Amino acid sequence: MEFSEHIKTANVEDVVLRQPLHPPSRGTLCITGHHLLFSVREEVSSRQVLLLLRNIDAIEKRVNAPICISCLITLFLKSFLTSVENLFAYSGLISNAGRNESRISGSSGTITIKCKDLRVLQLDIPGMEQCLNIARSIETLSCLDCVSEMYPFFYRPSDISLQDQWGLSTPEKHYTQMKELQDRWRLSTVNKDYTVCPSYPPAVIVPMDVDDDVLKKVAKFRQGGRFPVLCYYHRKNGMVIMRSSQPLTGANRKRCKEDELLLQAVIDTSDKGYIIDTRSSQQAQQARITGGGFESKSCYNRWKRLHRHMERGKALQESLIKVVEACGDNSHNMDRWLSKLENSKWLSHVQTALSTAGLLAECVERDGHSVLVHGSEGIDSTLLISTLAQLIMDPSCRTLEGFLVLLEREWVQAGHPFQQRCAHSAHSHARLQQESPVFLLLLDCVWQVWRQFPLALGFSEALLLKLATEAYASDYGTFLCNSDQERCALGVKEKTHCLFQAVLRPLEREHYSNPLYEPTELAIWPSVHPQSLQLWRGFFLRWTQQTRHLEEAQEEIRNMVTEWGKMALS
Amino acid sequence: MEHIRLPKVENVRLLDRISTRRSRVGTLYLTATHTIFVENEAGVRNETWVLHSLVYSVEKATTTSGCLLVIHCKNFQVLQFVIPQERECYDVHLSLQRLSQPESYEELYCFSYKPNVDEEERLQEWDFLDHKADYSRMGLPNCLWKLSPVNRHYKVSDTYPANLFVPDSAASPVIVGSSKFRSRGRFPTLSYYSKENHAAICRSSQPLSGFSARCLEDEQMLEAILRSNPRSDFMYVVDTRPKLNAIANRAAGKGYENEDNYSNIKFQFIGIENIHVMRNSQQKMLEVCELRSPSMSNFLEGLESSGWLKHIKAVLDAGIFIAKVLIEKDWVSFGHKFSHRCNHLVGDPKEVSPIIDQFLECVWQLMEQFPCAFEFNERFLITIHSHIYSCQYGNFIGNNQRERKELGFWRGLYNRFDRGMHPRQSVEDHLRAIQEETQQLKEQLASHKKKIAKLEQEQEWSVTQKAATFDKSPTAWALGHDLGLANTPQDYTGDFLTSSPCQLKVPEGSLILIPQDLNKTSDSNHSNGSDQESGIADLSCRSPFSEDSTRDPDSDEAAYSAA
């Protein structure tokens, strides 16, 4: 493998691993192209810790040289000449100055590994050289850019086959299942070679009366070609949720007749629809300067526009960084904790997302109107609130399988750029580019709903945690790439395994389902009052003892239900 | 009765604190013990009962639609009535103010409350907390600790119980002498004893040491406590106050133990603020809870500036410190005037303090973190909070590093009556139903097995019969829900049932199942279970966004919100 060029030291003996919830253990560290493998060398047990390198967000290295006067003097003198900030420079100094192997052999190094799943590990490695080699390998291998070299392309578990179906559903299947909508909606394959909209799947659902030529013209009027498509059909009243990107009206208020026609076709002549814009109206106005814009009242007179300002992009990533930092701060001070939590704004984002989704669901379910959702690109907050609204309204989205199908449709197929958004998590010092924890925010919101309706969702918190981890680093190909097109080009569906399928295997299914699940046909309206929203402890404080107690309680519940189930059967 | 100026007011509106859409019209009654609001709506018997002694404050204000009467309750219920006539509102206000502040204990509701229990049972109820049994659970009395008769007639300390445990070596004159040196005579006495390592927790009030006073008997008393643990050669004296407060108290002739005068004590201040700070903090916190539609930031900022969770943490930290000391086989003597301050009688409002709220909240915080370690549940705590009986539990929960991140806001207590805010489904109810059914099924199975064995003996065993007997069990969930309703009237208040939109199987007016007199004792909102839509949150919590709409003439925001 080409990875070997990045690995100078593959094995180190006598390494001490410190990880949360475990006592320190001594063993052998081994680095491969995709993993850190730590084997505990005790006679009684041969435990192994396997860490996907992709899971590593940031590392810090510290070299502990033995106390040696000549070293200190060298260092002291040299520090006048070059400011020693980087420890690499430090190591270089000493090896240049000394070249005395015996002096270095007494030294050791410590690597602190901060993972994307928020775990923090520490490795004490004997030998400075080895430590630095390992650190360098981790730094390089944990953020390789080439998707086809990533682990999902190499992961071959014995119990699943590549021939198995990849994914749970397709747009075609989704359309066929919904008989009710077929007289007014059709499946269009205008995007079959991804030329109309690179981030859409090959097939999308659009109004019956709108032909493919119109769609092509509309696509040119929408950012990234994301023309309005159907994402949810509400059986109770036939109303729909559509989603798209912003219209490219620009500064001189350009119009597109086809776009207006398409939206007109969504609603009956007598009816009116709502457009929920996930930007503030100010932001929407400003977007016109850069060629974007919004649907003006005069051109779309049957559509009422509502603005809800949702944070996105960099601001959201910074919010995540702050909340994780607050959780990692171990000073025992209540005031600082609350102000840090407040300052991170993470819970405010949760509140906004849930209340906007609630508003969307209210429009559809209670007021009986169809809604178009978009922000600017239509690949982040748009998907966030359309997903949450479906969870609120549609009972079939609340089963384990239904929820996964929903995620597959609204996030994987709908073109949320996982590769860009989840490249780094909260610990990374790398300069922010396209990172943004939108998917994590979705999972947090779903958790809040789960907490308020512990009986209404068919899946467990463990599933949400699993998804939160896998989106950032995974054995599976589900969250690779930024769109269906990219996945096709790389053969992801042929060469990797699918997480959603794996989660539904019998043993896993038990772990990821909610033992208390009791289906309800009613909409589940979450409370969005600050008093009702909580920090997602299971995720943000996942590696603490406290979370273990909560897990025990979940386990206890599962046992009770199992016992009850047995008794009821007998 | 003479305090009721107006027993009945018609056409009163009860506002919903969260959603203005959901106000109710009905009749307001004032009785000797309760304020009762009966909703007018035909076919629905929806009553809200509020015990007068639970009323904390009554305020009135004039609005355009009538006179607003706001009742704040000690259980954090806030009721807002709109009364059409100014005159009526005035009368109700005056009556309630008098009724909610009885001048003697005899006026309290517990003296007029007559459930269907005969006298003997009533007395037995009072023996529920058998102190002796509790002490014998701790392995007392033994050769180190003895029961002292010194306070039998409440002469030494009128705030202490009659039965008190003291070190075996402490003679009566020493105890009496020590009590004279302590505020309100509360001399050091045992509160918890660990038979595993002989460590104990004693409590007392502050010593009247002033700047230099000493008391030989008090020093002997502490010495006796120290000596009653043969394994330890020193003990901690923990003062729950901040050091500054203790020093300030010296000027009033009170103070703290001088380490020079007492042999082998280690003195430790814990820094729990006094009742005045606590009361203000709680008041601020409650104000935050009552904000109509706060943003997340408003709420967290408000919660932080109230300092409430900081105080809760301080109390928990104190508990942890003492538990640790105890586990480390040492000694604690504990001084604080831990009298219950619940504002039952007219008195100095400055002496009211939320200590019991804090205690219960601390227990709740522990429960949140150790869901499997407690036998009781959140509802039990809330029931206690409502009734404030004296209760005692002695379960120690190990040695835990607790961090402030673990502390959360107890919505279940402070926003208990805001139904729109509630957790929509209760795992506990569900589990209880499951557990009870499991138990029933187990019993059924056992009895069937017996029957089968018997039948086999008689050689008449047949498959058909077996199938027939199993038929008795109704389907699991139907049973679960029936059980949930029928078996827990003392726990269920209308809130828990109505706030779950998924309790489809709850029949209309299902709370009729609750026995009538229980209805009266419970002071919470007994609204009916028919509010199937109550799961609908008030998404009008839109204030953070609405500014946008006013700036944008093109947006239809306002139109939608009004619709």
mmCIF file of N, CA and C in Angstrom, chain B residues 96-196:
data_model
loop_
_atom_site.group_PDB
_atom_site.id
_atom_site.type_symbol
_atom_site.label_atom_id
_atom_site.label_comp_id
_atom_site.label_asym_id
_atom_site.label_seq_id
_atom_site.Cartn_x
_atom_site.Cartn_y
_atom_site.Cartn_z
ATOM 1 N N LEU B 96 -58.654 36.515 49.770
ATOM 2 C CA LEU B 96 -57.571 35.556 49.582
ATOM 3 C C LEU B 96 -56.354 35.930 50.403
ATOM 4 N N GLN B 97 -56.114 37.214 50.481
ATOM 5 C CA GLN B 97 -54.941 37.645 51.262
ATOM 6 C C GLN B 97 -55.085 37.204 52.704
ATOM 7 N N ARG B 98 -56.283 37.339 53.225
ATOM 8 C CA ARG B 98 -56.508 36.943 54.613
ATOM 9 C C ARG B 98 -56.475 35.417 54.747
ATOM 10 N N LEU B 99 -57.180 34.736 53.807
ATOM 11 C CA LEU B 99 -57.295 33.277 53.899
ATOM 12 C C LEU B 99 -55.950 32.588 53.734
ATOM 13 N N SER B 100 -55.082 33.188 52.939
ATOM 14 C CA SER B 100 -53.813 32.514 52.668
ATOM 15 C C SER B 100 -52.798 32.760 53.776
ATOM 16 N N GLN B 101 -53.122 33.630 54.710
ATOM 17 C CA GLN B 101 -52.183 33.891 55.791
ATOM 18 C C GLN B 101 -52.841 33.667 57.144
ATOM 19 N N PRO B 102 -53.070 32.423 57.506
ATOM 20 C CA PRO B 102 -53.718 32.159 58.788
ATOM 21 C C PRO B 102 -52.851 32.663 59.930
ATOM 22 N N GLU B 103 -53.503 33.026 61.014
ATOM 23 C CA GLU B 103 -52.733 33.560 62.122
ATOM 24 C C GLU B 103 -52.378 32.512 63.162
ATOM 25 N N SER B 104 -53.036 31.351 63.107
ATOM 26 C CA SER B 104 -52.669 30.309 64.061
ATOM 27 C C SER B 104 -52.620 28.960 63.359
ATOM 28 N N TYR B 105 -51.946 28.018 63.986
ATOM 29 C CA TYR B 105 -51.822 26.697 63.403
ATOM 30 C C TYR B 105 -53.187 26.054 63.174
ATOM 31 N N GLU B 106 -54.130 26.352 64.082
ATOM 32 C CA GLU B 106 -55.443 25.710 63.993
ATOM 33 C C GLU B 106 -56.157 26.055 62.692
ATOM 34 N N GLU B 107 -55.797 27.174 62.106
ATOM 35 C CA GLU B 107 -56.462 27.549 60.872
ATOM 36 C C GLU B 107 -55.936 26.756 59.675
ATOM 37 N N LEU B 108 -54.826 26.072 59.865
ATOM 38 C CA LEU B 108 -54.246 25.359 58.736
ATOM 39 C C LEU B 108 -55.150 24.211 58.304
ATOM 40 N N TYR B 109 -55.052 23.895 57.039
ATOM 41 C CA TYR B 109 -55.962 22.941 56.438
ATOM 42 C C TYR B 109 -55.876 21.564 57.074
ATOM 43 N N CYS B 110 -54.690 21.181 57.520
ATOM 44 C CA CYS B 110 -54.541 19.821 58.036
ATOM 45 C C CYS B 110 -55.435 19.572 59.251
ATOM 46 N N PHE B 111 -55.848 20.671 59.918
ATOM 47 C CA PHE B 111 -56.730 20.469 61.070
ATOM 48 C C PHE B 111 -58.189 20.320 60.660
ATOM 49 N N SER B 112 -58.504 20.714 59.460
ATOM 50 C CA SER B 112 -59.893 20.554 59.023
ATOM 51 C C SER B 112 -60.030 19.443 57.985
ATOM 52 N N TYR B 113 -58.908 18.903 57.548
ATOM 53 C CA TYR B 113 -58.938 17.853 56.537
ATOM 54 C C TYR B 113 -59.383 16.548 57.177
ATOM 55 N N LYS B 114 -60.506 15.994 56.702
ATOM 56 C CA LYS B 114 -61.047 14.773 57.296
ATOM 57 C C LYS B 114 -61.247 13.707 56.236
ATOM 58 N N PRO B 115 -60.211 12.980 55.922
ATOM 59 C CA PRO B 115 -60.416 11.871 54.995
ATOM 60 C C PRO B 115 -61.116 10.718 55.716
ATOM 61 N N ASN B 116 -61.537 9.711 54.982
ATOM 62 C CA ASN B 116 -62.240 8.585 55.600
ATOM 63 C C ASN B 116 -61.272 7.612 56.253
ATOM 64 N N VAL B 117 -60.676 8.044 57.309
ATOM 65 C CA VAL B 117 -59.731 7.183 58.016
ATOM 66 C C VAL B 117 -60.123 7.230 59.492
ATOM 67 N N ASP B 118 -60.202 6.063 60.143
ATOM 68 C CA ASP B 118 -60.609 6.131 61.548
ATOM 69 C C ASP B 118 -59.444 6.556 62.446
ATOM 70 N N GLU B 119 -59.778 6.848 63.656
ATOM 71 C CA GLU B 119 -58.823 7.473 64.551
ATOM 72 C C GLU B 119 -57.566 6.624 64.763
ATOM 73 N N GLU B 120 -57.784 5.332 64.900
ATOM 74 C CA GLU B 120 -56.651 4.463 65.183
ATOM 75 C C GLU B 120 -55.645 4.473 64.024
ATOM 76 N N GLU B 121 -56.222 4.356 62.824
ATOM 77 C CA GLU B 121 -55.361 4.397 61.649
ATOM 78 C C GLU B 121 -54.625 5.719 61.557
ATOM 79 N N ARG B 122 -55.346 6.770 61.930
ATOM 80 C CA ARG B 122 -54.748 8.082 61.848
ATOM 81 C C ARG B 122 -53.510 8.176 62.735
ATOM 82 N N LEU B 123 -53.643 7.616 63.922
ATOM 83 C CA LEU B 123 -52.499 7.630 64.830
ATOM 84 C C LEU B 123 -51.367 6.775 64.288
ATOM 85 N N GLN B 124 -51.760 5.655 63.693
ATOM 86 C CA GLN B 124 -50.737 4.785 63.109
ATOM 87 C C GLN B 124 -49.973 5.504 62.010
ATOM 88 N N GLU B 125 -50.702 6.271 61.226
ATOM 89 C CA GLU B 125 -50.055 7.011 60.152
ATOM 90 C C GLU B 125 -48.936 7.879 60.697
ATOM 91 N N TRP B 126 -49.216 8.443 61.860
ATOM 92 C CA TRP B 126 -48.214 9.324 62.430
ATOM 93 C C TRP B 126 -46.984 8.581 62.902
ATOM 94 N N ASP B 127 -47.137 7.276 63.133
ATOM 95 C CA ASP B 127 -45.978 6.484 63.544
ATOM 96 C C ASP B 127 -45.171 5.999 62.354
ATOM 97 N N PHE B 128 -45.582 6.450 61.175
ATOM 98 C CA PHE B 128 -44.953 5.946 59.960
ATOM 99 C C PHE B 128 -43.429 6.030 60.028
ATOM 100 N N LEU B 129 -42.960 7.160 60.465
ATOM 101 C CA LEU B 129 -41.520 7.278 60.603
ATOM 102 C C LEU B 129 -41.131 6.940 62.031
ATOM 103 N N ASP B 130 -40.895 5.700 62.244
ATOM 104 C CA ASP B 130 -40.518 5.264 63.578
ATOM 105 C C ASP B 130 -39.019 5.526 63.751
ATOM 106 N N HIS B 131 -38.731 6.534 64.555
ATOM 107 C CA HIS B 131 -37.337 6.923 64.686
ATOM 108 C C HIS B 131 -36.489 5.805 65.268
ATOM 109 N N LYS B 132 -37.080 5.088 66.219
ATOM 110 C CA LYS B 132 -36.289 4.032 66.839
ATOM 111 C C LYS B 132 -35.902 2.970 65.833
ATOM 112 N N ALA B 133 -36.872 2.642 64.970
ATOM 113 C CA ALA B 133 -36.579 1.632 63.950
ATOM 114 C C ALA B 133 -35.476 2.131 63.022
ATOM 115 N N ASP B 134 -35.538 3.402 62.718
ATOM 116 C CA ASP B 134 -34.532 3.961 61.843
ATOM 117 C C ASP B 134 -33.150 3.892 62.493
ATOM 118 N N TYR B 135 -33.124 4.205 63.794
ATOM 119 C CA TYR B 135 -31.833 4.128 64.489
ATOM 120 C C TYR B 135 -31.367 2.685 64.601
ATOM 121 N N SER B 136 -32.292 1.772 64.840
ATOM 122 C CA SER B 136 -31.831 0.393 64.997
ATOM 123 C C SER B 136 -31.329 -0.141 63.652
ATOM 124 N N ARG B 137 -31.845 0.402 62.553
ATOM 125 C CA ARG B 137 -31.286 0.070 61.246
ATOM 126 C C ARG B 137 -29.808 0.452 61.187
ATOM 127 N N MET B 138 -29.485 1.565 61.856
ATOM 128 C CA MET B 138 -28.081 1.992 61.882
ATOM 129 C C MET B 138 -27.272 1.217 62.925
ATOM 130 N N GLY B 139 -27.943 0.344 63.652
ATOM 131 C CA GLY B 139 -27.234 -0.456 64.653
ATOM 132 C C GLY B 139 -27.173 0.216 66.010
ATOM 133 N N LEU B 140 -28.151 1.077 66.306
ATOM 134 C CA LEU B 140 -28.144 1.826 67.565
ATOM 135 C C LEU B 140 -29.344 1.420 68.421
ATOM 136 N N PRO B 141 -29.315 1.541 69.721
ATOM 137 C CA PRO B 141 -28.125 1.971 70.466
ATOM 138 C C PRO B 141 -27.071 0.867 70.567
ATOM 139 N N ASN B 142 -25.863 1.271 70.833
ATOM 140 C CA ASN B 142 -24.799 0.299 71.083
ATOM 141 C C ASN B 142 -23.929 0.833 72.220
ATOM 142 N N CYS B 143 -22.719 0.270 72.361
ATOM 143 C CA CYS B 143 -21.907 0.677 73.499
ATOM 144 C C CYS B 143 -21.348 2.094 73.318
ATOM 145 N N LEU B 144 -21.446 2.631 72.129
ATOM 146 C CA LEU B 144 -20.877 3.949 71.884
ATOM 147 C C LEU B 144 -21.922 5.050 71.939
ATOM 148 N N TRP B 145 -23.124 4.723 71.481
ATOM 149 C CA TRP B 145 -24.177 5.728 71.413
ATOM 150 C C TRP B 145 -25.389 5.254 72.207
ATOM 151 N N LYS B 146 -25.986 6.188 72.948
ATOM 152 C CA LYS B 146 -27.147 5.817 73.754
ATOM 153 C C LYS B 146 -28.289 6.804 73.496
ATOM 154 N N LEU B 147 -29.476 6.333 73.800
ATOM 155 C CA LEU B 147 -30.648 7.179 73.685
ATOM 156 C C LEU B 147 -30.704 8.065 74.924
ATOM 157 N N SER B 148 -30.783 9.358 74.737
ATOM 158 C CA SER B 148 -30.798 10.255 75.891
ATOM 159 C C SER B 148 -32.209 10.757 76.169
ATOM 160 N N PRO B 149 -32.603 10.696 77.415
ATOM 161 C CA PRO B 149 -33.948 11.163 77.766
ATOM 162 C C PRO B 149 -33.960 12.655 78.046
ATOM 163 N N VAL B 150 -32.861 13.313 77.830
ATOM 164 C CA VAL B 150 -32.702 14.670 78.339
ATOM 165 C C VAL B 150 -33.736 15.648 77.758
ATOM 166 N N ASN B 151 -34.146 15.381 76.507
ATOM 167 C CA ASN B 151 -35.079 16.325 75.871
ATOM 168 C C ASN B 151 -36.510 15.781 75.844
ATOM 169 N N ARG B 152 -36.799 14.859 76.757
ATOM 170 C CA ARG B 152 -38.090 14.178 76.712
ATOM 171 C C ARG B 152 -39.248 15.173 76.706
ATOM 172 N N HIS B 153 -39.130 16.198 77.502
ATOM 173 C CA HIS B 153 -40.248 17.161 77.574
ATOM 174 C C HIS B 153 -39.939 18.434 76.788
ATOM 175 N N TYR B 154 -39.066 18.299 75.841
ATOM 176 C CA TYR B 154 -38.704 19.424 74.959
ATOM 177 C C TYR B 154 -38.199 20.626 75.769
ATOM 178 N N LYS B 155 -37.600 20.334 76.911
ATOM 179 C CA LYS B 155 -37.180 21.437 77.775
ATOM 180 C C LYS B 155 -35.800 21.965 77.380
ATOM 181 N N VAL B 156 -34.939 21.041 76.972
ATOM 182 C CA VAL B 156 -33.580 21.473 76.655
ATOM 183 C C VAL B 156 -33.558 22.216 75.317
ATOM 184 N N SER B 157 -34.245 21.623 74.332
ATOM 185 C CA SER B 157 -34.358 22.312 73.049
ATOM 186 C C SER B 157 -35.763 22.101 72.512
ATOM 187 N N ASP B 158 -36.485 23.190 72.338
ATOM 188 C CA ASP B 158 -37.877 23.039 71.900
ATOM 189 C C ASP B 158 -38.003 22.703 70.425
ATOM 190 N N THR B 159 -36.894 22.789 69.683
ATOM 191 C CA THR B 159 -36.991 22.469 68.258
ATOM 192 C C THR B 159 -36.470 21.064 67.956
ATOM 193 N N TYR B 160 -35.958 20.374 68.967
ATOM 194 C CA TYR B 160 -35.457 19.019 68.771
ATOM 195 C C TYR B 160 -36.553 18.010 69.093
ATOM 196 N N PRO B 161 -36.471 16.805 68.533
ATOM 197 C CA PRO B 161 -37.416 15.757 68.937
ATOM 198 C C PRO B 161 -37.106 15.262 70.350
ATOM 199 N N ALA B 162 -38.016 14.434 70.882
ATOM 200 C CA ALA B 162 -37.848 13.952 72.250
ATOM 201 C C ALA B 162 -36.721 12.927 72.347
ATOM 202 N N ASN B 163 -36.616 12.085 71.326
ATOM 203 C CA ASN B 163 -35.607 11.029 71.371
ATOM 204 C C ASN B 163 -34.357 11.454 70.626
ATOM 205 N N LEU B 164 -33.253 11.480 71.342
ATOM 206 C CA LEU B 164 -32.006 11.905 70.718
ATOM 207 C C LEU B 164 -30.885 10.958 71.103
ATOM 208 N N PHE B 165 -29.992 10.721 70.171
ATOM 209 C CA PHE B 165 -28.842 9.881 70.478
ATOM 210 C C PHE B 165 -27.618 10.750 70.754
ATOM 211 N N VAL B 166 -26.917 10.379 71.824
ATOM 212 C CA VAL B 166 -25.705 11.101 72.195
ATOM 213 C C VAL B 166 -24.619 10.085 72.508
ATOM 214 N N PRO B 167 -23.364 10.520 72.571
ATOM 215 C CA PRO B 167 -22.298 9.574 72.919
ATOM 216 C C PRO B 167 -22.549 8.968 74.292
ATOM 217 N N ASP B 168 -22.182 7.735 74.449
ATOM 218 C CA ASP B 168 -22.413 7.020 75.699
ATOM 219 C C ASP B 168 -21.774 7.751 76.874
ATOM 220 N N SER B 169 -20.643 8.389 76.602
ATOM 221 C CA SER B 169 -19.910 9.024 77.703
ATOM 222 C C SER B 169 -20.438 10.411 78.063
ATOM 223 N N ALA B 170 -21.391 10.920 77.298
ATOM 224 C CA ALA B 170 -21.881 12.273 77.576
ATOM 225 C C ALA B 170 -22.937 12.243 78.669
ATOM 226 N N ALA B 171 -22.629 12.844 79.791
ATOM 227 C CA ALA B 171 -23.567 12.877 80.913
ATOM 228 C C ALA B 171 -24.564 14.013 80.709
ATOM 229 N N SER B 172 -25.690 13.901 81.394
ATOM 230 C CA SER B 172 -26.740 14.900 81.238
ATOM 231 C C SER B 172 -26.278 16.337 81.486
ATOM 232 N N PRO B 173 -25.531 16.583 82.559
ATOM 233 C CA PRO B 173 -25.103 17.973 82.792
ATOM 234 C C PRO B 173 -24.263 18.520 81.639
ATOM 235 N N VAL B 174 -23.477 17.638 81.036
ATOM 236 C CA VAL B 174 -22.671 18.075 79.896
ATOM 237 C C VAL B 174 -23.578 18.490 78.750
ATOM 238 N N ILE B 175 -24.602 17.675 78.506
ATOM 239 C CA ILE B 175 -25.525 17.969 77.406
ATOM 240 C C ILE B 175 -26.257 19.279 77.667
ATOM 241 N N VAL B 176 -26.765 19.409 78.871
ATOM 242 C CA VAL B 176 -27.516 20.615 79.202
ATOM 243 C C VAL B 176 -26.610 21.840 79.102
ATOM 244 N N GLY B 177 -25.392 21.676 79.626
ATOM 245 C CA GLY B 177 -24.446 22.784 79.554
ATOM 246 C C GLY B 177 -24.136 23.158 78.125
ATOM 247 N N SER B 178 -23.930 22.142 77.306
ATOM 248 C CA SER B 178 -23.634 22.393 75.898
ATOM 249 C C SER B 178 -24.803 23.081 75.213
ATOM 250 N N SER B 179 -26.013 22.649 75.564
ATOM 251 C CA SER B 179 -27.184 23.216 74.892
ATOM 252 C C SER B 179 -27.340 24.703 75.198
ATOM 253 N N LYS B 180 -26.877 25.096 76.395
ATOM 254 C CA LYS B 180 -26.996 26.513 76.740
ATOM 255 C C LYS B 180 -26.029 27.369 75.935
ATOM 256 N N PHE B 181 -25.032 26.714 75.405
ATOM 257 C CA PHE B 181 -24.015 27.420 74.625
ATOM 258 C C PHE B 181 -24.335 27.397 73.127
ATOM 259 N N ARG B 182 -25.505 26.869 72.777
ATOM 260 C CA ARG B 182 -25.846 26.729 71.358
ATOM 261 C C ARG B 182 -27.146 27.472 71.064
ATOM 262 N N SER B 183 -27.262 28.036 69.854
ATOM 263 C CA SER B 183 -28.480 28.725 69.443
ATOM 264 C C SER B 183 -29.676 27.794 69.606
ATOM 265 N N ARG B 184 -30.732 28.297 70.208
ATOM 266 C CA ARG B 184 -31.976 27.571 70.425
ATOM 267 C C ARG B 184 -31.763 26.234 71.115
ATOM 268 N N GLY B 185 -30.690 26.119 71.844
ATOM 269 C CA GLY B 185 -30.441 24.905 72.620
ATOM 270 C C GLY B 185 -30.124 23.673 71.795
ATOM 271 N N ARG B 186 -29.812 23.884 70.514
ATOM 272 C CA ARG B 186 -29.595 22.705 69.654
ATOM 273 C C ARG B 186 -28.164 22.201 69.823
ATOM 274 N N PHE B 187 -28.008 21.346 70.856
ATOM 275 C CA PHE B 187 -26.683 20.792 71.146
ATOM 276 C C PHE B 187 -26.337 19.717 70.104
ATOM 277 N N PRO B 188 -25.059 19.340 70.012
ATOM 278 C CA PRO B 188 -24.652 18.333 69.024
ATOM 279 C C PRO B 188 -25.314 16.983 69.301
ATOM 280 N N THR B 189 -25.986 16.453 68.317
ATOM 281 C CA THR B 189 -26.651 15.166 68.491
ATOM 282 C C THR B 189 -26.538 14.365 67.205
ATOM 283 N N LEU B 190 -26.683 13.056 67.348
ATOM 284 C CA LEU B 190 -26.419 12.168 66.221
ATOM 285 C C LEU B 190 -27.483 12.287 65.127
ATOM 286 N N SER B 191 -27.048 12.325 63.890
ATOM 287 C CA SER B 191 -28.056 12.230 62.839
ATOM 288 C C SER B 191 -27.823 11.021 61.931
ATOM 289 N N TYR B 192 -26.591 10.584 61.785
ATOM 290 C CA TYR B 192 -26.345 9.375 60.987
ATOM 291 C C TYR B 192 -25.152 8.631 61.568
ATOM 292 N N TYR B 193 -25.292 7.331 61.634
ATOM 293 C CA TYR B 193 -24.214 6.520 62.174
ATOM 294 C C TYR B 193 -23.937 5.388 61.207
ATOM 295 N N SER B 194 -22.683 5.187 60.911
ATOM 296 C CA SER B 194 -22.323 4.100 60.009
ATOM 297 C C SER B 194 -21.756 2.956 60.825
ATOM 298 N N LYS B 195 -22.485 1.836 60.864
ATOM 299 C CA LYS B 195 -22.019 0.763 61.736
ATOM 300 C C LYS B 195 -20.774 0.079 61.177
ATOM 301 N N GLU B 196 -20.516 0.257 59.883
ATOM 302 C CA GLU B 196 -19.330 -0.379 59.294
ATOM 303 C C GLU B 196 -18.042 0.195 59.890
#
